[in-house]
């Protein structure tokens, strides 16, 4: 149980375009989802916390207009990277908690390359 | 706020030997400590966790110990196998943090066949 999926697994886009990444909890309802960014050989950096039906809470230094997060249902959260630039290229990972406890289950990640 | 430090950054062991990774945390109110394994190009996978009211937890070849007084916790992998090679992250959740994980910097484990 507690499976989280992400789509797409990798995406290449041109500079200036927007990219949407989906995060789904497959076998449980996720009260809270998290979005992380990871650079090569580094730890995970929390970008924002997403609660179903409410606005996301962004970490300091993360541009909310740049990284749009929508948590429309208890099984789906989306991250949209708007007007992507090469410096946005990274590995984006989501996680979810079931609401029963604090354990976070991670998705497989999405590798974004902006040309 | 909470700060988690992890050592070593890299660890190379011979297959069959044990591996130990250590983490320290700063916030004495932290009460949940998970360990994640991340293989190349994949998301982190929870391998074991421990809560502050427990001193040790074991799951087959993997064990975690917690010393609340010293504010440190360790991951122990016995009888290592090549498939244990990955990056391991410790983390802590401070109380009243809305379940935000504070990660250590990671340990790259290489198990030599």
PDB file of N, CA, C and O in Angstrom, chain B residues 13-49:
ATOM      1  N   UNK B  13      31.882  -0.330   1.717  1.00  0.00           N
ATOM      2  CA  UNK B  13      32.077  -1.535   2.524  1.00  0.00           C
ATOM      3  C   UNK B  13      32.156  -2.747   1.617  1.00  0.00           C
ATOM      4  O   UNK B  13      31.672  -2.720   0.471  1.00  0.00           O
ATOM      5  N   UNK B  14      32.745  -3.789   2.145  1.00  0.00           N
ATOM      6  CA  UNK B  14      32.807  -5.056   1.428  1.00  0.00           C
ATOM      7  C   UNK B  14      31.501  -5.806   1.645  1.00  0.00           C
ATOM      8  O   UNK B  14      30.912  -5.765   2.739  1.00  0.00           O
ATOM      9  N   UNK B  15      31.056  -6.469   0.597  1.00  0.00           N
ATOM     10  CA  UNK B  15      29.838  -7.263   0.716  1.00  0.00           C
ATOM     11  C   UNK B  15      29.917  -8.194   1.931  1.00  0.00           C
ATOM     12  O   UNK B  15      30.941  -8.842   2.161  1.00  0.00           O
ATOM     13  N   UNK B  16      28.843  -8.210   2.704  1.00  0.00           N
ATOM     14  CA  UNK B  16      28.808  -9.044   3.902  1.00  0.00           C
ATOM     15  C   UNK B  16      29.146  -8.295   5.174  1.00  0.00           C
ATOM     16  O   UNK B  16      28.779  -8.733   6.281  1.00  0.00           O
ATOM     17  N   UNK B  17      29.841  -7.168   5.036  1.00  0.00           N
ATOM     18  CA  UNK B  17      30.168  -6.350   6.209  1.00  0.00           C
ATOM     19  C   UNK B  17      28.960  -5.516   6.617  1.00  0.00           C
ATOM     20  O   UNK B  17      27.957  -5.444   5.899  1.00  0.00           O
ATOM     21  N   UNK B  18      29.083  -4.865   7.766  1.00  0.00           N
ATOM     22  CA  UNK B  18      28.017  -3.984   8.247  1.00  0.00           C
ATOM     23  C   UNK B  18      28.304  -2.540   7.859  1.00  0.00           C
ATOM     24  O   UNK B  18      29.459  -2.154   7.652  1.00  0.00           O
ATOM     25  N   UNK B  19      27.249  -1.761   7.768  1.00  0.00           N
ATOM     26  CA  UNK B  19      27.370  -0.337   7.473  1.00  0.00           C
ATOM     27  C   UNK B  19      26.580   0.438   8.523  1.00  0.00           C
ATOM     28  O   UNK B  19      25.467   0.032   8.894  1.00  0.00           O
ATOM     29  N   UNK B  20      27.169   1.526   8.984  1.00  0.00           N
ATOM     30  CA  UNK B  20      26.506   2.360   9.985  1.00  0.00           C
ATOM     31  C   UNK B  20      26.520   3.816   9.520  1.00  0.00           C
ATOM     32  O   UNK B  20      27.564   4.340   9.138  1.00  0.00           O
ATOM     33  N   UNK B  21      25.374   4.438   9.546  1.00  0.00           N
ATOM     34  CA  UNK B  21      25.238   5.845   9.171  1.00  0.00           C
ATOM     35  C   UNK B  21      24.629   6.575  10.367  1.00  0.00           C
ATOM     36  O   UNK B  21      23.668   6.089  10.963  1.00  0.00           O
ATOM     37  N   UNK B  22      25.211   7.738  10.687  1.00  0.00           N
ATOM     38  CA  UNK B  22      24.793   8.441  11.901  1.00  0.00           C
ATOM     39  C   UNK B  22      24.219   9.817  11.584  1.00  0.00           C
ATOM     40  O   UNK B  22      24.701  10.501  10.682  1.00  0.00           O
ATOM     41  N   UNK B  23      23.222  10.193  12.346  1.00  0.00           N
ATOM     42  CA  UNK B  23      22.616  11.517  12.205  1.00  0.00           C
ATOM     43  C   UNK B  23      22.409  12.146  13.568  1.00  0.00           C
ATOM     44  O   UNK B  23      22.136  11.441  14.550  1.00  0.00           O
ATOM     45  N   UNK B  24      22.556  13.457  13.618  1.00  0.00           N
ATOM     46  CA  UNK B  24      22.247  14.204  14.824  1.00  0.00           C
ATOM     47  C   UNK B  24      21.203  15.260  14.493  1.00  0.00           C
ATOM     48  O   UNK B  24      21.130  15.736  13.356  1.00  0.00           O
ATOM     49  N   UNK B  25      20.389  15.590  15.475  1.00  0.00           N
ATOM     50  CA  UNK B  25      19.376  16.608  15.264  1.00  0.00           C
ATOM     51  C   UNK B  25      19.460  17.634  16.376  1.00  0.00           C
ATOM     52  O   UNK B  25      20.033  17.377  17.437  1.00  0.00           O
ATOM     53  N   UNK B  26      18.883  18.792  16.140  1.00  0.00           N
ATOM     54  CA  UNK B  26      19.073  19.889  17.092  1.00  0.00           C
ATOM     55  C   UNK B  26      17.840  20.154  17.957  1.00  0.00           C
ATOM     56  O   UNK B  26      17.963  20.630  19.089  1.00  0.00           O
ATOM     57  N   UNK B  27      16.657  19.857  17.434  1.00  0.00           N
ATOM     58  CA  UNK B  27      15.421  20.181  18.132  1.00  0.00           C
ATOM     59  C   UNK B  27      14.991  19.003  19.014  1.00  0.00           C
ATOM     60  O   UNK B  27      14.565  17.968  18.515  1.00  0.00           O
ATOM     61  N   UNK B  28      15.068  19.179  20.308  1.00  0.00           N
ATOM     62  CA  UNK B  28      14.725  18.093  21.224  1.00  0.00           C
ATOM     63  C   UNK B  28      13.246  17.714  21.156  1.00  0.00           C
ATOM     64  O   UNK B  28      12.844  16.669  21.666  1.00  0.00           O
ATOM     65  N   UNK B  29      12.433  18.558  20.536  1.00  0.00           N
ATOM     66  CA  UNK B  29      11.003  18.266  20.418  1.00  0.00           C
ATOM     67  C   UNK B  29      10.688  17.378  19.214  1.00  0.00           C
ATOM     68  O   UNK B  29       9.556  16.922  19.067  1.00  0.00           O
ATOM     69  N   UNK B  30      11.677  17.124  18.377  1.00  0.00           N
ATOM     70  CA  UNK B  30      11.445  16.235  17.231  1.00  0.00           C
ATOM     71  C   UNK B  30      11.065  14.855  17.741  1.00  0.00           C
ATOM     72  O   UNK B  30      11.633  14.352  18.709  1.00  0.00           O
ATOM     73  N   UNK B  31      10.088  14.231  17.059  1.00  0.00           N
ATOM     74  CA  UNK B  31       9.572  12.983  17.612  1.00  0.00           C
ATOM     75  C   UNK B  31       9.415  11.858  16.591  1.00  0.00           C
ATOM     76  O   UNK B  31       8.903  10.789  16.927  1.00  0.00           O
ATOM     77  N   UNK B  32       9.870  12.088  15.365  1.00  0.00           N
ATOM     78  CA  UNK B  32       9.732  11.036  14.349  1.00  0.00           C
ATOM     79  C   UNK B  32      10.937  11.087  13.435  1.00  0.00           C
ATOM     80  O   UNK B  32      11.305  12.162  12.947  1.00  0.00           O
ATOM     81  N   UNK B  33      11.562   9.903  13.213  1.00  0.00           N
ATOM     82  CA  UNK B  33      12.830   9.864  12.493  1.00  0.00           C
ATOM     83  C   UNK B  33      12.817   8.733  11.449  1.00  0.00           C
ATOM     84  O   UNK B  33      13.076   7.582  11.771  1.00  0.00           O
ATOM     85  N   UNK B  34      12.528   9.075  10.198  1.00  0.00           N
ATOM     86  CA  UNK B  34      12.528   8.052   9.144  1.00  0.00           C
ATOM     87  C   UNK B  34      13.866   7.986   8.429  1.00  0.00           C
ATOM     88  O   UNK B  34      14.642   8.952   8.441  1.00  0.00           O
ATOM     89  N   UNK B  35      14.121   6.866   7.801  1.00  0.00           N
ATOM     90  CA  UNK B  35      15.279   6.683   6.941  1.00  0.00           C
ATOM     91  C   UNK B  35      14.780   6.300   5.550  1.00  0.00           C
ATOM     92  O   UNK B  35      13.900   5.453   5.406  1.00  0.00           O
ATOM     93  N   UNK B  36      15.375   6.953   4.555  1.00  0.00           N
ATOM     94  CA  UNK B  36      14.992   6.703   3.174  1.00  0.00           C
ATOM     95  C   UNK B  36      16.191   6.223   2.367  1.00  0.00           C
ATOM     96  O   UNK B  36      17.317   6.666   2.587  1.00  0.00           O
ATOM     97  N   UNK B  37      15.912   5.343   1.415  1.00  0.00           N
ATOM     98  CA  UNK B  37      16.920   4.862   0.465  1.00  0.00           C
ATOM     99  C   UNK B  37      16.558   5.398  -0.910  1.00  0.00           C
ATOM    100  O   UNK B  37      15.406   5.276  -1.339  1.00  0.00           O
ATOM    101  N   UNK B  38      17.506   6.020  -1.580  1.00  0.00           N
ATOM    102  CA  UNK B  38      17.229   6.550  -2.903  1.00  0.00           C
ATOM    103  C   UNK B  38      18.216   5.971  -3.911  1.00  0.00           C
ATOM    104  O   UNK B  38      19.423   6.195  -3.809  1.00  0.00           O
ATOM    105  N   UNK B  39      17.684   5.245  -4.854  1.00  0.00           N
ATOM    106  CA  UNK B  39      18.505   4.719  -5.949  1.00  0.00           C
ATOM    107  C   UNK B  39      18.563   5.757  -7.056  1.00  0.00           C
ATOM    108  O   UNK B  39      17.702   6.644  -7.147  1.00  0.00           O
ATOM    109  N   UNK B  40      19.548   5.626  -7.895  1.00  0.00           N
ATOM    110  CA  UNK B  40      19.808   6.619  -8.933  1.00  0.00           C
ATOM    111  C   UNK B  40      18.588   6.824  -9.825  1.00  0.00           C
ATOM    112  O   UNK B  40      18.031   5.868 -10.371  1.00  0.00           O
ATOM    113  N   UNK B  41      18.150   8.062  -9.940  1.00  0.00           N
ATOM    114  CA  UNK B  41      17.038   8.391 -10.822  1.00  0.00           C
ATOM    115  C   UNK B  41      15.667   8.044 -10.289  1.00  0.00           C
ATOM    116  O   UNK B  41      14.676   8.117 -11.018  1.00  0.00           O
ATOM    117  N   UNK B  42      15.585   7.681  -9.016  1.00  0.00           N
ATOM    118  CA  UNK B  42      14.302   7.295  -8.440  1.00  0.00           C
ATOM    119  C   UNK B  42      13.966   8.150  -7.226  1.00  0.00           C
ATOM    120  O   UNK B  42      14.804   8.878  -6.706  1.00  0.00           O
ATOM    121  N   UNK B  43      12.730   8.052  -6.778  1.00  0.00           N
ATOM    122  CA  UNK B  43      12.326   8.760  -5.580  1.00  0.00           C
ATOM    123  C   UNK B  43      12.778   8.022  -4.329  1.00  0.00           C
ATOM    124  O   UNK B  43      13.089   6.828  -4.380  1.00  0.00           O
ATOM    125  N   UNK B  44      12.834   8.703  -3.201  1.00  0.00           N
ATOM    126  CA  UNK B  44      13.230   8.059  -1.941  1.00  0.00           C
ATOM    127  C   UNK B  44      12.212   6.999  -1.518  1.00  0.00           C
ATOM    128  O   UNK B  44      11.010   7.183  -1.692  1.00  0.00           O
ATOM    129  N   UNK B  45      12.728   5.930  -0.948  1.00  0.00           N
ATOM    130  CA  UNK B  45      11.883   4.843  -0.473  1.00  0.00           C
ATOM    131  C   UNK B  45      12.088   4.680   1.026  1.00  0.00           C
ATOM    132  O   UNK B  45      13.213   4.530   1.484  1.00  0.00           O
ATOM    133  N   UNK B  46      10.996   4.725   1.789  1.00  0.00           N
ATOM    134  CA  UNK B  46      11.090   4.543   3.229  1.00  0.00           C
ATOM    135  C   UNK B  46      11.561   3.128   3.533  1.00  0.00           C
ATOM    136  O   UNK B  46      10.993   2.148   3.037  1.00  0.00           O
ATOM    137  N   UNK B  47      12.612   3.015   4.344  1.00  0.00           N
ATOM    138  CA  UNK B  47      13.106   1.682   4.697  1.00  0.00           C
ATOM    139  C   UNK B  47      12.868   1.341   6.159  1.00  0.00           C
ATOM    140  O   UNK B  47      12.681   0.172   6.512  1.00  0.00           O
ATOM    141  N   UNK B  48      12.875   2.338   7.012  1.00  0.00           N
ATOM    142  CA  UNK B  48      12.597   2.108   8.421  1.00  0.00           C
ATOM    143  C   UNK B  48      12.379   3.455   9.092  1.00  0.00           C
ATOM    144  O   UNK B  48      12.863   4.477   8.608  1.00  0.00           O
ATOM    145  N   UNK B  49      11.616   3.464  10.171  1.00  0.00           N
ATOM    146  CA  UNK B  49      11.422   4.697  10.912  1.00  0.00           C
ATOM    147  C   UNK B  49      11.338   4.383  12.405  1.00  0.00           C
ATOM    148  O   UNK B  49      11.156   3.237  12.799  1.00  0.00           O
TER     149      UNK B  49
END
